[in-house]
mmCIF file of C-alpha atoms in Angstrom:
data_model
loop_
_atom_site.group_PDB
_atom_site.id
_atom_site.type_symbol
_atom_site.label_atom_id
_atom_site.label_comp_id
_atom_site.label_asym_id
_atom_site.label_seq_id
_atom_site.Cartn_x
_atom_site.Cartn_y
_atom_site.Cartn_z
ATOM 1 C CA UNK A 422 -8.516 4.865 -10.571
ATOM 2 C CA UNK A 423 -6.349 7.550 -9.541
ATOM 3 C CA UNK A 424 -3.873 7.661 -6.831
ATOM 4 C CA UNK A 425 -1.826 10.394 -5.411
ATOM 5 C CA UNK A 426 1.041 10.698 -2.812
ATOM 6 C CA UNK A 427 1.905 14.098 -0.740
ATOM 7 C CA UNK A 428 4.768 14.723 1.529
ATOM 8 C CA UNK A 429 4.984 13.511 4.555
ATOM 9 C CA UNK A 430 3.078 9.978 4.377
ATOM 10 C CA UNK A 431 0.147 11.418 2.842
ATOM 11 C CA UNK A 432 -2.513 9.448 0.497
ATOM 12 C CA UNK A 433 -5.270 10.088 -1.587
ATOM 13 C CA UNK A 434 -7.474 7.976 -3.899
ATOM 14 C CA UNK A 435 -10.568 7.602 -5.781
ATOM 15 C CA UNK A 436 -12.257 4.879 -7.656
ATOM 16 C CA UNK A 437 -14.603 6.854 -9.727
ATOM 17 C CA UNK A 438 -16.352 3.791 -11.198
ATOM 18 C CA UNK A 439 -16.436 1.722 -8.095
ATOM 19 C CA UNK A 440 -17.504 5.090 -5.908
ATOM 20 C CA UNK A 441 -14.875 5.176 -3.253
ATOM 21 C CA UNK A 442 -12.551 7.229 -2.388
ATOM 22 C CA UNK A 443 -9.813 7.497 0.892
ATOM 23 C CA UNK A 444 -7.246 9.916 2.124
ATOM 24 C CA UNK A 445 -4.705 9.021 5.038
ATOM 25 C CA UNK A 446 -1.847 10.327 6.456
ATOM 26 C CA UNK A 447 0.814 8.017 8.088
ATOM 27 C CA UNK A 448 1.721 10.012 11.688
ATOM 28 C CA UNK A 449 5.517 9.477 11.390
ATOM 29 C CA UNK A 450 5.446 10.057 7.427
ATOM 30 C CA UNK A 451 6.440 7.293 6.222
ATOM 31 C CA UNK A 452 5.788 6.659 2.465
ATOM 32 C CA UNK A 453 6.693 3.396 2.801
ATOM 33 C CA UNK A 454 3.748 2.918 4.642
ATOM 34 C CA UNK A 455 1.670 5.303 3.047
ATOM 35 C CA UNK A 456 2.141 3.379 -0.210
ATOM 36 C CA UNK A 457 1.141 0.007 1.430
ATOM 37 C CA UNK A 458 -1.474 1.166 3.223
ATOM 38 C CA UNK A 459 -3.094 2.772 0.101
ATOM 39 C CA UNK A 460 -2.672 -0.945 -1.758
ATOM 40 C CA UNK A 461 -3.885 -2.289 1.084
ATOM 41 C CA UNK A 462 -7.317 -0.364 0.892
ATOM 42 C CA UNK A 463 -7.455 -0.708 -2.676
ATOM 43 C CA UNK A 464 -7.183 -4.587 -2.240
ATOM 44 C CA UNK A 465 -9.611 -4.116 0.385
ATOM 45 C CA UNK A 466 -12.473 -2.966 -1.375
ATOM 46 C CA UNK A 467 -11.490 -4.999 -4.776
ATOM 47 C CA UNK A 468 -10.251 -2.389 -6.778
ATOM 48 C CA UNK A 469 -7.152 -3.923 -7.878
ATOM 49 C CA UNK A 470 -7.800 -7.096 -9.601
ATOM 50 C CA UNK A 471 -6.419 -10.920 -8.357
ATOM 51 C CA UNK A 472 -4.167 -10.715 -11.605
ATOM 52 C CA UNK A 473 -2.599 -7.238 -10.912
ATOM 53 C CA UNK A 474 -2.125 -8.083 -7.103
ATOM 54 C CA UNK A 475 0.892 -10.184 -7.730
ATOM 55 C CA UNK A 476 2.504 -6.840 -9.999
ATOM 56 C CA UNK A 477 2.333 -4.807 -6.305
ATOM 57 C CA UNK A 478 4.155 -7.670 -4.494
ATOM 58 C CA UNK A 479 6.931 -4.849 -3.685
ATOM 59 C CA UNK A 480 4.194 -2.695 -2.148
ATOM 60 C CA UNK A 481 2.038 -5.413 -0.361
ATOM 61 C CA UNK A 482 4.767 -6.536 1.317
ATOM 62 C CA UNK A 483 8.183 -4.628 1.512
ATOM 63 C CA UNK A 484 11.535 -5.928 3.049
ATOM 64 C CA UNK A 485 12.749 -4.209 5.505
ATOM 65 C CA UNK A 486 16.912 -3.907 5.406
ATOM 66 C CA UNK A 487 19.124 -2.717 7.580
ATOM 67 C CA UNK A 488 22.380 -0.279 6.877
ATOM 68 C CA UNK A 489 24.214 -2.986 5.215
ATOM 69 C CA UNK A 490 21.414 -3.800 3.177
ATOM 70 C CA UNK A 491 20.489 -6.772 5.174
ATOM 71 C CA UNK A 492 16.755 -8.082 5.396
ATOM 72 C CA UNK A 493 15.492 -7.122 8.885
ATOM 73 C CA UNK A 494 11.850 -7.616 8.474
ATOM 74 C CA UNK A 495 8.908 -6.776 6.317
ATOM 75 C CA UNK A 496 5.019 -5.150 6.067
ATOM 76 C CA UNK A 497 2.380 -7.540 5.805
ATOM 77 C CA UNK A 498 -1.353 -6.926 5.257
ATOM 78 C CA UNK A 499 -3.144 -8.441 7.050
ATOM 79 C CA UNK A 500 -6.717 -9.425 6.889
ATOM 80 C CA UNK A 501 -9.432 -9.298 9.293
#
């Protein structure tokens, strides 16, 4: 597996044993949600396993704080 960010909420990623690979770029460049959205595919299509899901908790599913540092919100994945 091999991942790689770009500026400006841009993501690319291939599987090479699995045959898959993505690109995507996140319109307001984000990399906060260029980095769940790549877990996200990869989770997807079962390239991540069960066990190393819970490792990418942070990226799954971010907090969102405020200024002060306050929780706001957060991303979720979610599944169709």
């Amino acid at each position: 597996l091999m991942l790689k960010g770009g500026a400006e909420g841009v993501y690319a990623g291939v599987s090479l044993d699995r045959g898959i690979s993505f690109a995507l770029k996140v319109i307001d460049g984000s990399q906060r949600a260029a980095h769940f959205t790549a877990v996200a595919i990869l989770q997807n299509f079962k390239v991540i396993a069960d066990n190393e899901i819970s490792q990418l908790k942070n990226y799954l599913a971010p907090q969102l704080l405020n200024s002060k540092g306050h929780v706001v919100g957060q991303l979720r994945f979610k599944k169709e």
